[in-house]
PDB file of N, CA and C in Angstrom:
ATOM      1  N   MET A   1       0.848  -1.186   0.000  1.00  0.00           N
ATOM      2  CA  MET A   1       0.000   0.000   0.000  1.00  0.00           C
ATOM      3  C   MET A   1       0.884   1.237   0.000  1.00  0.00           C
ATOM      4  N   ILE A   2       0.404   2.271  -0.604  1.00  0.00           N
ATOM      5  CA  ILE A   2       1.112   3.546  -0.682  1.00  0.00           C
ATOM      6  C   ILE A   2       1.155   4.156   0.717  1.00  0.00           C
ATOM      7  N   ARG A   3       2.343   4.418   1.218  1.00  0.00           N
ATOM      8  CA  ARG A   3       2.505   4.979   2.566  1.00  0.00           C
ATOM      9  C   ARG A   3       2.641   6.493   2.473  1.00  0.00           C
ATOM     10  N   THR A   4       1.819   7.190   3.229  1.00  0.00           N
ATOM     11  CA  THR A   4       1.856   8.645   3.261  1.00  0.00           C
ATOM     12  C   THR A   4       1.779   9.094   4.711  1.00  0.00           C
ATOM     13  N   GLU A   5       2.697   9.935   5.109  1.00  0.00           N
ATOM     14  CA  GLU A   5       2.704  10.439   6.479  1.00  0.00           C
ATOM     15  C   GLU A   5       1.409  11.184   6.768  1.00  0.00           C
ATOM     16  N   GLY A   6       0.792  10.843   7.893  1.00  0.00           N
ATOM     17  CA  GLY A   6      -0.449  11.496   8.296  1.00  0.00           C
ATOM     18  C   GLY A   6      -1.708  10.807   7.806  1.00  0.00           C
ATOM     19  N   VAL A   7      -1.547   9.826   6.908  1.00  0.00           N
ATOM     20  CA  VAL A   7      -2.692   9.095   6.361  1.00  0.00           C
ATOM     21  C   VAL A   7      -2.627   7.660   6.885  1.00  0.00           C
ATOM     22  N   ALA A   8      -3.594   7.307   7.723  1.00  0.00           N
ATOM     23  CA  ALA A   8      -3.616   5.976   8.339  1.00  0.00           C
ATOM     24  C   ALA A   8      -4.222   4.953   7.384  1.00  0.00           C
ATOM     25  N   ASP A   9      -3.826   3.697   7.554  1.00  0.00           N
ATOM     26  CA  ASP A   9      -4.428   2.595   6.810  1.00  0.00           C
ATOM     27  C   ASP A   9      -5.589   2.037   7.619  1.00  0.00           C
ATOM     28  N   VAL A  10      -6.703   1.762   6.950  1.00  0.00           N
ATOM     29  CA  VAL A  10      -7.814   1.058   7.589  1.00  0.00           C
ATOM     30  C   VAL A  10      -8.081  -0.223   6.799  1.00  0.00           C
ATOM     31  N   THR A  11      -8.705  -1.175   7.471  1.00  0.00           N
ATOM     32  CA  THR A  11      -9.021  -2.468   6.874  1.00  0.00           C
ATOM     33  C   THR A  11     -10.488  -2.794   7.152  1.00  0.00           C
ATOM     34  N   GLU A  12     -10.935  -3.912   6.622  1.00  0.00           N
ATOM     35  CA  GLU A  12     -12.303  -4.345   6.915  1.00  0.00           C
ATOM     36  C   GLU A  12     -12.502  -4.514   8.418  1.00  0.00           C
ATOM     37  N   GLU A  13     -11.457  -4.947   9.119  1.00  0.00           N
ATOM     38  CA  GLU A  13     -11.559  -5.169  10.554  1.00  0.00           C
ATOM     39  C   GLU A  13     -11.610  -3.864  11.347  1.00  0.00           C
ATOM     40  N   THR A  14     -10.992  -2.794  10.850  1.00  0.00           N
ATOM     41  CA  THR A  14     -10.917  -1.535  11.603  1.00  0.00           C
ATOM     42  C   THR A  14     -11.832  -0.444  11.053  1.00  0.00           C
ATOM     43  N   PHE A  15     -12.466  -0.672   9.917  1.00  0.00           N
ATOM     44  CA  PHE A  15     -13.259   0.362   9.254  1.00  0.00           C
ATOM     45  C   PHE A  15     -14.385   0.898  10.139  1.00  0.00           C
ATOM     46  N   GLU A  16     -15.115  -0.017  10.745  1.00  0.00           N
ATOM     47  CA  GLU A  16     -16.249   0.366  11.601  1.00  0.00           C
ATOM     48  C   GLU A  16     -15.802   1.326  12.704  1.00  0.00           C
ATOM     49  N   ARG A  17     -14.748   0.979  13.397  1.00  0.00           N
ATOM     50  CA  ARG A  17     -14.255   1.781  14.516  1.00  0.00           C
ATOM     51  C   ARG A  17     -13.574   3.072  14.045  1.00  0.00           C
ATOM     52  N   GLU A  18     -12.674   2.958  13.081  1.00  0.00           N
ATOM     53  CA  GLU A  18     -11.846   4.089  12.663  1.00  0.00           C
ATOM     54  C   GLU A  18     -12.579   5.106  11.796  1.00  0.00           C
ATOM     55  N   VAL A  19     -13.535   4.641  11.018  1.00  0.00           N
ATOM     56  CA  VAL A  19     -14.236   5.539  10.088  1.00  0.00           C
ATOM     57  C   VAL A  19     -15.661   5.814  10.556  1.00  0.00           C
ATOM     58  N   LEU A  20     -16.462   4.780  10.667  1.00  0.00           N
ATOM     59  CA  LEU A  20     -17.877   4.972  11.000  1.00  0.00           C
ATOM     60  C   LEU A  20     -18.066   5.457  12.434  1.00  0.00           C
ATOM     61  N   GLY A  21     -17.149   5.112  13.333  1.00  0.00           N
ATOM     62  CA  GLY A  21     -17.261   5.514  14.729  1.00  0.00           C
ATOM     63  C   GLY A  21     -16.499   6.777  15.084  1.00  0.00           C
ATOM     64  N   SER A  22     -15.917   7.431  14.114  1.00  0.00           N
ATOM     65  CA  SER A  22     -15.088   8.612  14.377  1.00  0.00           C
ATOM     66  C   SER A  22     -15.936   9.828  14.761  1.00  0.00           C
ATOM     67  N   ASP A  23     -15.426  10.614  15.705  1.00  0.00           N
ATOM     68  CA  ASP A  23     -16.076  11.874  16.064  1.00  0.00           C
ATOM     69  C   ASP A  23     -15.869  12.931  14.981  1.00  0.00           C
ATOM     70  N   LEU A  24     -14.733  12.870  14.302  1.00  0.00           N
ATOM     71  CA  LEU A  24     -14.432  13.805  13.208  1.00  0.00           C
ATOM     72  C   LEU A  24     -14.946  13.235  11.892  1.00  0.00           C
ATOM     73  N   PRO A  25     -15.226  14.102  10.910  1.00  0.00           N
ATOM     74  CA  PRO A  25     -15.461  13.578   9.558  1.00  0.00           C
ATOM     75  C   PRO A  25     -14.200  12.843   9.103  1.00  0.00           C
ATOM     76  N   VAL A  26     -14.372  11.807   8.289  1.00  0.00           N
ATOM     77  CA  VAL A  26     -13.241  11.021   7.805  1.00  0.00           C
ATOM     78  C   VAL A  26     -13.255  11.008   6.282  1.00  0.00           C
ATOM     79  N   LEU A  27     -12.123  11.397   5.689  1.00  0.00           N
ATOM     80  CA  LEU A  27     -11.924  11.309   4.249  1.00  0.00           C
ATOM     81  C   LEU A  27     -11.209   9.991   3.975  1.00  0.00           C
ATOM     82  N   VAL A  28     -11.876   9.085   3.262  1.00  0.00           N
ATOM     83  CA  VAL A  28     -11.310   7.774   2.951  1.00  0.00           C
ATOM     84  C   VAL A  28     -10.902   7.750   1.488  1.00  0.00           C
ATOM     85  N   GLN A  29      -9.641   7.405   1.248  1.00  0.00           N
ATOM     86  CA  GLN A  29      -9.203   7.159  -0.118  1.00  0.00           C
ATOM     87  C   GLN A  29      -9.259   5.655  -0.340  1.00  0.00           C
ATOM     88  N   PHE A  30     -10.097   5.225  -1.287  1.00  0.00           N
ATOM     89  CA  PHE A  30     -10.120   3.840  -1.720  1.00  0.00           C
ATOM     90  C   PHE A  30      -9.035   3.728  -2.786  1.00  0.00           C
ATOM     91  N   THR A  31      -8.004   2.933  -2.504  1.00  0.00           N
ATOM     92  CA  THR A  31      -6.784   2.946  -3.293  1.00  0.00           C
ATOM     93  C   THR A  31      -6.322   1.539  -3.637  1.00  0.00           C
ATOM     94  N   ALA A  32      -5.268   1.457  -4.459  1.00  0.00           N
ATOM     95  CA  ALA A  32      -4.638   0.178  -4.794  1.00  0.00           C
ATOM     96  C   ALA A  32      -3.181   0.435  -5.159  1.00  0.00           C
ATOM     97  N   ASP A  33      -2.347  -0.558  -4.911  1.00  0.00           N
ATOM     98  CA  ASP A  33      -0.920  -0.415  -5.221  1.00  0.00           C
ATOM     99  C   ASP A  33      -0.670  -0.125  -6.694  1.00  0.00           C
ATOM    100  N   TRP A  34      -1.478  -0.677  -7.578  1.00  0.00           N
ATOM    101  CA  TRP A  34      -1.294  -0.550  -9.018  1.00  0.00           C
ATOM    102  C   TRP A  34      -1.862   0.748  -9.599  1.00  0.00           C
ATOM    103  N   CYS A  35      -2.466   1.579  -8.775  1.00  0.00           N
ATOM    104  CA  CYS A  35      -3.194   2.769  -9.233  1.00  0.00           C
ATOM    105  C   CYS A  35      -2.266   3.987  -9.313  1.00  0.00           C
ATOM    106  N   GLY A  36      -1.930   4.412 -10.533  1.00  0.00           N
ATOM    107  CA  GLY A  36      -1.074   5.584 -10.732  1.00  0.00           C
ATOM    108  C   GLY A  36      -1.660   6.866 -10.165  1.00  0.00           C
ATOM    109  N   PRO A  37      -2.930   7.185 -10.476  1.00  0.00           N
ATOM    110  CA  PRO A  37      -3.526   8.398  -9.914  1.00  0.00           C
ATOM    111  C   PRO A  37      -3.565   8.396  -8.380  1.00  0.00           C
ATOM    112  N   CYS A  38      -3.645   7.196  -7.767  1.00  0.00           N
ATOM    113  CA  CYS A  38      -3.612   7.104  -6.303  1.00  0.00           C
ATOM    114  C   CYS A  38      -2.261   7.580  -5.778  1.00  0.00           C
ATOM    115  N   ARG A  39      -1.197   7.204  -6.492  1.00  0.00           N
ATOM    116  CA  ARG A  39       0.149   7.655  -6.100  1.00  0.00           C
ATOM    117  C   ARG A  39       0.268   9.168  -6.238  1.00  0.00           C
ATOM    118  N   GLN A  40      -0.329   9.726  -7.281  1.00  0.00           N
ATOM    119  CA  GLN A  40      -0.319  11.179  -7.475  1.00  0.00           C
ATOM    120  C   GLN A  40      -1.032  11.879  -6.323  1.00  0.00           C
ATOM    121  N   LEU A  41      -2.107  11.295  -5.868  1.00  0.00           N
ATOM    122  CA  LEU A  41      -2.949  11.904  -4.847  1.00  0.00           C
ATOM    123  C   LEU A  41      -2.360  11.776  -3.442  1.00  0.00           C
ATOM    124  N   ALA A  42      -1.496  10.797  -3.220  1.00  0.00           N
ATOM    125  CA  ALA A  42      -0.963  10.516  -1.879  1.00  0.00           C
ATOM    126  C   ALA A  42      -0.347  11.747  -1.202  1.00  0.00           C
ATOM    127  N   PRO A  43       0.566  12.503  -1.857  1.00  0.00           N
ATOM    128  CA  PRO A  43       1.132  13.666  -1.161  1.00  0.00           C
ATOM    129  C   PRO A  43       0.101  14.755  -0.878  1.00  0.00           C
ATOM    130  N   VAL A  44      -0.889  14.883  -1.739  1.00  0.00           N
ATOM    131  CA  VAL A  44      -1.968  15.862  -1.531  1.00  0.00           C
ATOM    132  C   VAL A  44      -2.740  15.502  -0.264  1.00  0.00           C
ATOM    133  N   LEU A  45      -3.073  14.222  -0.116  1.00  0.00           N
ATOM    134  CA  LEU A  45      -3.808  13.772   1.072  1.00  0.00           C
ATOM    135  C   LEU A  45      -2.975  13.938   2.339  1.00  0.00           C
ATOM    136  N   GLY A  46      -1.677  13.702   2.231  1.00  0.00           N
ATOM    137  CA  GLY A  46      -0.787  13.907   3.374  1.00  0.00           C
ATOM    138  C   GLY A  46      -0.781  15.358   3.824  1.00  0.00           C
ATOM    139  N   GLU A  47      -0.733  16.282   2.863  1.00  0.00           N
ATOM    140  CA  GLU A  47      -0.763  17.713   3.193  1.00  0.00           C
ATOM    141  C   GLU A  47      -2.088  18.099   3.835  1.00  0.00           C
ATOM    142  N   ILE A  48      -3.186  17.608   3.296  1.00  0.00           N
ATOM    143  CA  ILE A  48      -4.507  17.920   3.858  1.00  0.00           C
ATOM    144  C   ILE A  48      -4.631  17.330   5.259  1.00  0.00           C
ATOM    145  N   ALA A  49      -4.122  16.115   5.458  1.00  0.00           N
ATOM    146  CA  ALA A  49      -4.178  15.478   6.786  1.00  0.00           C
ATOM    147  C   ALA A  49      -3.466  16.346   7.816  1.00  0.00           C
ATOM    148  N   ARG A  50      -2.318  16.900   7.453  1.00  0.00           N
ATOM    149  CA  ARG A  50      -1.579  17.765   8.386  1.00  0.00           C
ATOM    150  C   ARG A  50      -2.273  19.111   8.567  1.00  0.00           C
ATOM    151  N   GLN A  51      -2.675  19.720   7.468  1.00  0.00           N
ATOM    152  CA  GLN A  51      -3.263  21.065   7.497  1.00  0.00           C
ATOM    153  C   GLN A  51      -4.621  21.100   8.209  1.00  0.00           C
ATOM    154  N   GLU A  52      -5.406  20.059   8.056  1.00  0.00           N
ATOM    155  CA  GLU A  52      -6.777  20.045   8.576  1.00  0.00           C
ATOM    156  C   GLU A  52      -6.945  19.041   9.723  1.00  0.00           C
ATOM    157  N   ALA A  53      -5.866  18.769  10.448  1.00  0.00           N
ATOM    158  CA  ALA A  53      -5.843  17.706  11.460  1.00  0.00           C
ATOM    159  C   ALA A  53      -6.974  17.789  12.478  1.00  0.00           C
ATOM    160  N   GLY A  54      -7.395  18.954  12.878  1.00  0.00           N
ATOM    161  CA  GLY A  54      -8.446  19.067  13.880  1.00  0.00           C
ATOM    162  C   GLY A  54      -9.853  19.017  13.314  1.00  0.00           C
ATOM    163  N   ARG A  55      -9.955  19.030  11.972  1.00  0.00           N
ATOM    164  CA  ARG A  55     -11.290  19.102  11.363  1.00  0.00           C
ATOM    165  C   ARG A  55     -11.683  17.881  10.546  1.00  0.00           C
ATOM    166  N   VAL A  56     -10.702  17.138  10.060  1.00  0.00           N
ATOM    167  CA  VAL A  56     -11.002  15.937   9.267  1.00  0.00           C
ATOM    168  C   VAL A  56      -9.862  14.939   9.445  1.00  0.00           C
ATOM    169  N   ARG A  57     -10.213  13.677   9.456  1.00  0.00           N
ATOM    170  CA  ARG A  57      -9.217  12.600   9.540  1.00  0.00           C
ATOM    171  C   ARG A  57      -9.096  12.008   8.145  1.00  0.00           C
ATOM    172  N   VAL A  58      -7.876  11.702   7.708  1.00  0.00           N
ATOM    173  CA  VAL A  58      -7.645  11.148   6.372  1.00  0.00           C
ATOM    174  C   VAL A  58      -7.090   9.740   6.514  1.00  0.00           C
ATOM    175  N   VAL A  59      -7.734   8.771   5.845  1.00  0.00           N
ATOM    176  CA  VAL A  59      -7.303   7.380   5.887  1.00  0.00           C
ATOM    177  C   VAL A  59      -7.357   6.800   4.476  1.00  0.00           C
ATOM    178  N   GLN A  60      -6.717   5.641   4.318  1.00  0.00           N
ATOM    179  CA  GLN A  60      -6.790   4.944   3.038  1.00  0.00           C
ATOM    180  C   GLN A  60      -7.155   3.489   3.257  1.00  0.00           C
ATOM    181  N   LEU A  61      -7.851   2.928   2.257  1.00  0.00           N
ATOM    182  CA  LEU A  61      -8.277   1.540   2.312  1.00  0.00           C
ATOM    183  C   LEU A  61      -7.903   0.887   0.989  1.00  0.00           C
ATOM    184  N   ASP A  62      -7.165  -0.206   1.042  1.00  0.00           N
ATOM    185  CA  ASP A  62      -6.753  -0.933  -0.161  1.00  0.00           C
ATOM    186  C   ASP A  62      -7.941  -1.753  -0.672  1.00  0.00           C
ATOM    187  N   VAL A  63      -8.396  -1.468  -1.903  1.00  0.00           N
ATOM    188  CA  VAL A  63      -9.587  -2.127  -2.442  1.00  0.00           C
ATOM    189  C   VAL A  63      -9.365  -3.612  -2.711  1.00  0.00           C
ATOM    190  N   ASP A  64      -8.126  -3.990  -3.035  1.00  0.00           N
ATOM    191  CA  ASP A  64      -7.841  -5.397  -3.326  1.00  0.00           C
ATOM    192  C   ASP A  64      -7.837  -6.252  -2.066  1.00  0.00           C
ATOM    193  N   ARG A  65      -7.376  -5.689  -0.969  1.00  0.00           N
ATOM    194  CA  ARG A  65      -7.287  -6.438   0.291  1.00  0.00           C
ATOM    195  C   ARG A  65      -8.562  -6.341   1.125  1.00  0.00           C
ATOM    196  N   ASN A  66      -9.463  -5.428   0.761  1.00  0.00           N
ATOM    197  CA  ASN A  66     -10.673  -5.180   1.557  1.00  0.00           C
ATOM    198  C   ASN A  66     -11.909  -5.093   0.660  1.00  0.00           C
ATOM    199  N   PRO A  67     -12.222  -6.169  -0.049  1.00  0.00           N
ATOM    200  CA  PRO A  67     -13.312  -6.100  -1.027  1.00  0.00           C
ATOM    201  C   PRO A  67     -14.702  -5.897  -0.422  1.00  0.00           C
ATOM    202  N   ARG A  68     -14.934  -6.365   0.791  1.00  0.00           N
ATOM    203  CA  ARG A  68     -16.287  -6.227   1.365  1.00  0.00           C
ATOM    204  C   ARG A  68     -16.648  -4.751   1.572  1.00  0.00           C
ATOM    205  N   VAL A  69     -15.725  -3.962   2.122  1.00  0.00           N
ATOM    206  CA  VAL A  69     -15.997  -2.528   2.332  1.00  0.00           C
ATOM    207  C   VAL A  69     -16.135  -1.831   0.983  1.00  0.00           C
ATOM    208  N   THR A  70     -15.277  -2.201   0.036  1.00  0.00           N
ATOM    209  CA  THR A  70     -15.307  -1.604  -1.302  1.00  0.00           C
ATOM    210  C   THR A  70     -16.671  -1.825  -1.960  1.00  0.00           C
ATOM    211  N   VAL A  71     -17.166  -3.040  -1.912  1.00  0.00           N
ATOM    212  CA  VAL A  71     -18.473  -3.364  -2.504  1.00  0.00           C
ATOM    213  C   VAL A  71     -19.600  -2.705  -1.715  1.00  0.00           C
ATOM    214  N   ARG A  72     -19.496  -2.722  -0.404  1.00  0.00           N
ATOM    215  CA  ARG A  72     -20.541  -2.154   0.462  1.00  0.00           C
ATOM    216  C   ARG A  72     -20.854  -0.696   0.107  1.00  0.00           C
ATOM    217  N   PHE A  73     -19.808   0.060  -0.248  1.00  0.00           N
ATOM    218  CA  PHE A  73     -20.008   1.479  -0.555  1.00  0.00           C
ATOM    219  C   PHE A  73     -19.989   1.775  -2.051  1.00  0.00           C
ATOM    220  N   GLY A  74     -20.086   0.735  -2.877  1.00  0.00           N
ATOM    221  CA  GLY A  74     -20.252   0.918  -4.317  1.00  0.00           C
ATOM    222  C   GLY A  74     -19.062   1.531  -5.027  1.00  0.00           C
ATOM    223  N   VAL A  75     -17.871   1.295  -4.516  1.00  0.00           N
ATOM    224  CA  VAL A  75     -16.673   1.852  -5.139  1.00  0.00           C
ATOM    225  C   VAL A  75     -16.356   1.062  -6.403  1.00  0.00           C
ATOM    226  N   MET A  76     -16.316   1.758  -7.544  1.00  0.00           N
ATOM    227  CA  MET A  76     -16.094   1.110  -8.834  1.00  0.00           C
ATOM    228  C   MET A  76     -14.776   1.519  -9.482  1.00  0.00           C
ATOM    229  N   ALA A  77     -14.106   2.554  -8.954  1.00  0.00           N
ATOM    230  CA  ALA A  77     -12.876   3.056  -9.558  1.00  0.00           C
ATOM    231  C   ALA A  77     -11.942   3.545  -8.462  1.00  0.00           C
ATOM    232  N   THR A  78     -10.643   3.574  -8.795  1.00  0.00           N
ATOM    233  CA  THR A  78      -9.667   4.131  -7.871  1.00  0.00           C
ATOM    234  C   THR A  78      -8.942   5.279  -8.556  1.00  0.00           C
ATOM    235  N   PRO A  79      -8.615   6.321  -7.845  1.00  0.00           N
ATOM    236  CA  PRO A  79      -8.985   6.538  -6.456  1.00  0.00           C
ATOM    237  C   PRO A  79     -10.414   7.062  -6.334  1.00  0.00           C
ATOM    238  N   THR A  80     -11.133   6.529  -5.378  1.00  0.00           N
ATOM    239  CA  THR A  80     -12.405   7.115  -4.969  1.00  0.00           C
ATOM    240  C   THR A  80     -12.175   7.716  -3.599  1.00  0.00           C
ATOM    241  N   LEU A  81     -12.608   8.951  -3.429  1.00  0.00           N
ATOM    242  CA  LEU A  81     -12.536   9.640  -2.144  1.00  0.00           C
ATOM    243  C   LEU A  81     -13.945   9.735  -1.606  1.00  0.00           C
ATOM    244  N   MET A  82     -14.143   9.267  -0.390  1.00  0.00           N
ATOM    245  CA  MET A  82     -15.465   9.304   0.215  1.00  0.00           C
ATOM    246  C   MET A  82     -15.337   9.915   1.604  1.00  0.00           C
ATOM    247  N   VAL A  83     -16.229  10.847   1.897  1.00  0.00           N
ATOM    248  CA  VAL A  83     -16.238  11.486   3.211  1.00  0.00           C
ATOM    249  C   VAL A  83     -17.373  10.880   4.024  1.00  0.00           C
ATOM    250  N   PHE A  84     -17.041  10.473   5.242  1.00  0.00           N
ATOM    251  CA  PHE A  84     -18.023   9.918   6.174  1.00  0.00           C
ATOM    252  C   PHE A  84     -18.167  10.862   7.349  1.00  0.00           C
ATOM    253  N   ARG A  85     -19.417  11.115   7.739  1.00  0.00           N
ATOM    254  CA  ARG A  85     -19.696  11.919   8.927  1.00  0.00           C
ATOM    255  C   ARG A  85     -20.778  11.193   9.714  1.00  0.00           C
ATOM    256  N   ALA A  86     -20.539  11.009  11.009  1.00  0.00           N
ATOM    257  CA  ALA A  86     -21.493  10.328  11.887  1.00  0.00           C
ATOM    258  C   ALA A  86     -21.876   8.955  11.334  1.00  0.00           C
ATOM    259  N   GLY A  87     -20.893   8.254  10.777  1.00  0.00           N
ATOM    260  CA  GLY A  87     -21.121   6.896  10.303  1.00  0.00           C
ATOM    261  C   GLY A  87     -21.753   6.763   8.943  1.00  0.00           C
ATOM    262  N   GLU A  88     -22.000   7.885   8.265  1.00  0.00           N
ATOM    263  CA  GLU A  88     -22.667   7.847   6.965  1.00  0.00           C
ATOM    264  C   GLU A  88     -21.811   8.513   5.891  1.00  0.00           C
ATOM    265  N   PRO A  89     -21.821   7.967   4.659  1.00  0.00           N
ATOM    266  CA  PRO A  89     -21.125   8.653   3.570  1.00  0.00           C
ATOM    267  C   PRO A  89     -21.896   9.914   3.179  1.00  0.00           C
ATOM    268  N   VAL A  90     -21.199  11.048   3.124  1.00  0.00           N
ATOM    269  CA  VAL A  90     -21.869  12.311   2.807  1.00  0.00           C
ATOM    270  C   VAL A  90     -21.348  12.939   1.517  1.00  0.00           C
ATOM    271  N   LYS A  91     -20.246  12.429   0.986  1.00  0.00           N
ATOM    272  CA  LYS A  91     -19.688  12.974  -0.251  1.00  0.00           C
ATOM    273  C   LYS A  91     -18.808  11.920  -0.881  1.00  0.00           C
ATOM    274  N   SER A  92     -18.820  11.873  -2.227  1.00  0.00           N
ATOM    275  CA  SER A  92     -17.987  10.932  -2.957  1.00  0.00           C
ATOM    276  C   SER A  92     -17.410  11.618  -4.187  1.00  0.00           C
ATOM    277  N   MET A  93     -16.115  11.395  -4.432  1.00  0.00           N
ATOM    278  CA  MET A  93     -15.428  11.983  -5.578  1.00  0.00           C
ATOM    279  C   MET A  93     -14.531  10.911  -6.180  1.00  0.00           C
ATOM    280  N   VAL A  94     -14.406  10.900  -7.496  1.00  0.00           N
ATOM    281  CA  VAL A  94     -13.570   9.914  -8.167  1.00  0.00           C
ATOM    282  C   VAL A  94     -12.463  10.629  -8.924  1.00  0.00           C
ATOM    283  N   GLY A  95     -11.233  10.130  -8.763  1.00  0.00           N
ATOM    284  CA  GLY A  95     -10.095  10.648  -9.517  1.00  0.00           C
ATOM    285  C   GLY A  95      -9.191  11.540  -8.700  1.00  0.00           C
ATOM    286  N   ALA A  96      -7.953  11.647  -9.169  1.00  0.00           N
ATOM    287  CA  ALA A  96      -6.971  12.516  -8.528  1.00  0.00           C
ATOM    288  C   ALA A  96      -7.291  13.963  -8.865  1.00  0.00           C
ATOM    289  N   ARG A  97      -6.897  14.855  -7.978  1.00  0.00           N
ATOM    290  CA  ARG A  97      -7.100  16.282  -8.192  1.00  0.00           C
ATOM    291  C   ARG A  97      -6.056  17.036  -7.383  1.00  0.00           C
ATOM    292  N   PRO A  98      -5.772  18.286  -7.782  1.00  0.00           N
ATOM    293  CA  PRO A  98      -4.820  19.089  -7.009  1.00  0.00           C
ATOM    294  C   PRO A  98      -5.394  19.466  -5.644  1.00  0.00           C
ATOM    295  N   LYS A  99      -4.503  19.808  -4.737  1.00  0.00           N
ATOM    296  CA  LYS A  99      -4.887  20.133  -3.363  1.00  0.00           C
ATOM    297  C   LYS A  99      -5.936  21.245  -3.310  1.00  0.00           C
ATOM    298  N   ARG A 100      -5.725  22.317  -4.056  1.00  0.00           N
ATOM    299  CA  ARG A 100      -6.656  23.449  -4.015  1.00  0.00           C
ATOM    300  C   ARG A 100      -8.075  23.029  -4.416  1.00  0.00           C
ATOM    301  N   LYS A 101      -8.181  22.242  -5.476  1.00  0.00           N
ATOM    302  CA  LYS A 101      -9.503  21.780  -5.927  1.00  0.00           C
ATOM    303  C   LYS A 101     -10.145  20.853  -4.895  1.00  0.00           C
ATOM    304  N   LEU A 102      -9.350  19.955  -4.324  1.00  0.00           N
ATOM    305  CA  LEU A 102      -9.894  19.037  -3.322  1.00  0.00           C
ATOM    306  C   LEU A 102     -10.372  19.803  -2.089  1.00  0.00           C
ATOM    307  N   LEU A 103      -9.602  20.782  -1.646  1.00  0.00           N
ATOM    308  CA  LEU A 103     -10.036  21.591  -0.497  1.00  0.00           C
ATOM    309  C   LEU A 103     -11.327  22.339  -0.801  1.00  0.00           C
ATOM    310  N   GLN A 104     -11.484  22.833  -2.032  1.00  0.00           N
ATOM    311  CA  GLN A 104     -12.740  23.493  -2.415  1.00  0.00           C
ATOM    312  C   GLN A 104     -13.904  22.515  -2.335  1.00  0.00           C
ATOM    313  N   GLU A 105     -13.684  21.293  -2.806  1.00  0.00           N
ATOM    314  CA  GLU A 105     -14.741  20.275  -2.782  1.00  0.00           C
ATOM    315  C   GLU A 105     -15.073  19.829  -1.361  1.00  0.00           C
ATOM    316  N   LEU A 106     -14.135  20.020  -0.451  1.00  0.00           N
ATOM    317  CA  LEU A 106     -14.343  19.620   0.936  1.00  0.00           C
ATOM    318  C   LEU A 106     -14.816  20.760   1.817  1.00  0.00           C
ATOM    319  N   GLU A 107     -14.979  21.964   1.261  1.00  0.00           N
ATOM    320  CA  GLU A 107     -15.327  23.142   2.076  1.00  0.00           C
ATOM    321  C   GLU A 107     -16.537  22.918   2.962  1.00  0.00           C
ATOM    322  N   ASP A 108     -17.602  22.329   2.423  1.00  0.00           N
ATOM    323  CA  ASP A 108     -18.815  22.137   3.216  1.00  0.00           C
ATOM    324  C   ASP A 108     -18.569  21.160   4.368  1.00  0.00           C
ATOM    325  N   VAL A 109     -17.763  20.157   4.157  1.00  0.00           N
ATOM    326  CA  VAL A 109     -17.442  19.180   5.202  1.00  0.00           C
ATOM    327  C   VAL A 109     -16.584  19.849   6.286  1.00  0.00           C
ATOM    328  N   LEU A 110     -15.569  20.601   5.853  1.00  0.00           N
ATOM    329  CA  LEU A 110     -14.664  21.233   6.789  1.00  0.00           C
ATOM    330  C   LEU A 110     -15.360  22.351   7.574  1.00  0.00           C
ATOM    331  N   ALA A 111     -16.280  23.059   6.946  1.00  0.00           N
ATOM    332  CA  ALA A 111     -16.998  24.142   7.609  1.00  0.00           C
ATOM    333  C   ALA A 111     -17.869  23.597   8.751  1.00  0.00           C
ATOM    334  N   ALA A 112     -18.394  22.412   8.570  1.00  0.00           N
ATOM    335  CA  ALA A 112     -19.276  21.829   9.584  1.00  0.00           C
ATOM    336  C   ALA A 112     -18.496  21.203  10.738  1.00  0.00           C
ATOM    337  N   ALA A 113     -17.212  20.998  10.528  1.00  0.00           N
ATOM    338  CA  ALA A 113     -16.410  20.324  11.574  1.00  0.00           C
ATOM    339  C   ALA A 113     -15.998  21.278  12.668  1.00  0.00           C
TER     340      ALA A 113
END
């Protein structure tokens, strides 16, 4: 799995606790080792994790190693970014994007945090 400082790994075993049970909104990157755009997005997510540490938690889930969670939330492509708040998915985005654009897309989530 792509390792990025500030971005934790979650699995099928930890997803419920780490994502659905989180007090903060959680941005989940559904990723895979073979995914080029996921590698592009990794440093962006690391920067957001550091910059927005008190308002959103950033994690990644490997789609190949965790198929049940991937299917459960209808993830069909990587990278898929999904924001969860209070145990529910509230936003979904597909594809890599620059930090500025991603922060704009997350404004409503971050404002509520």
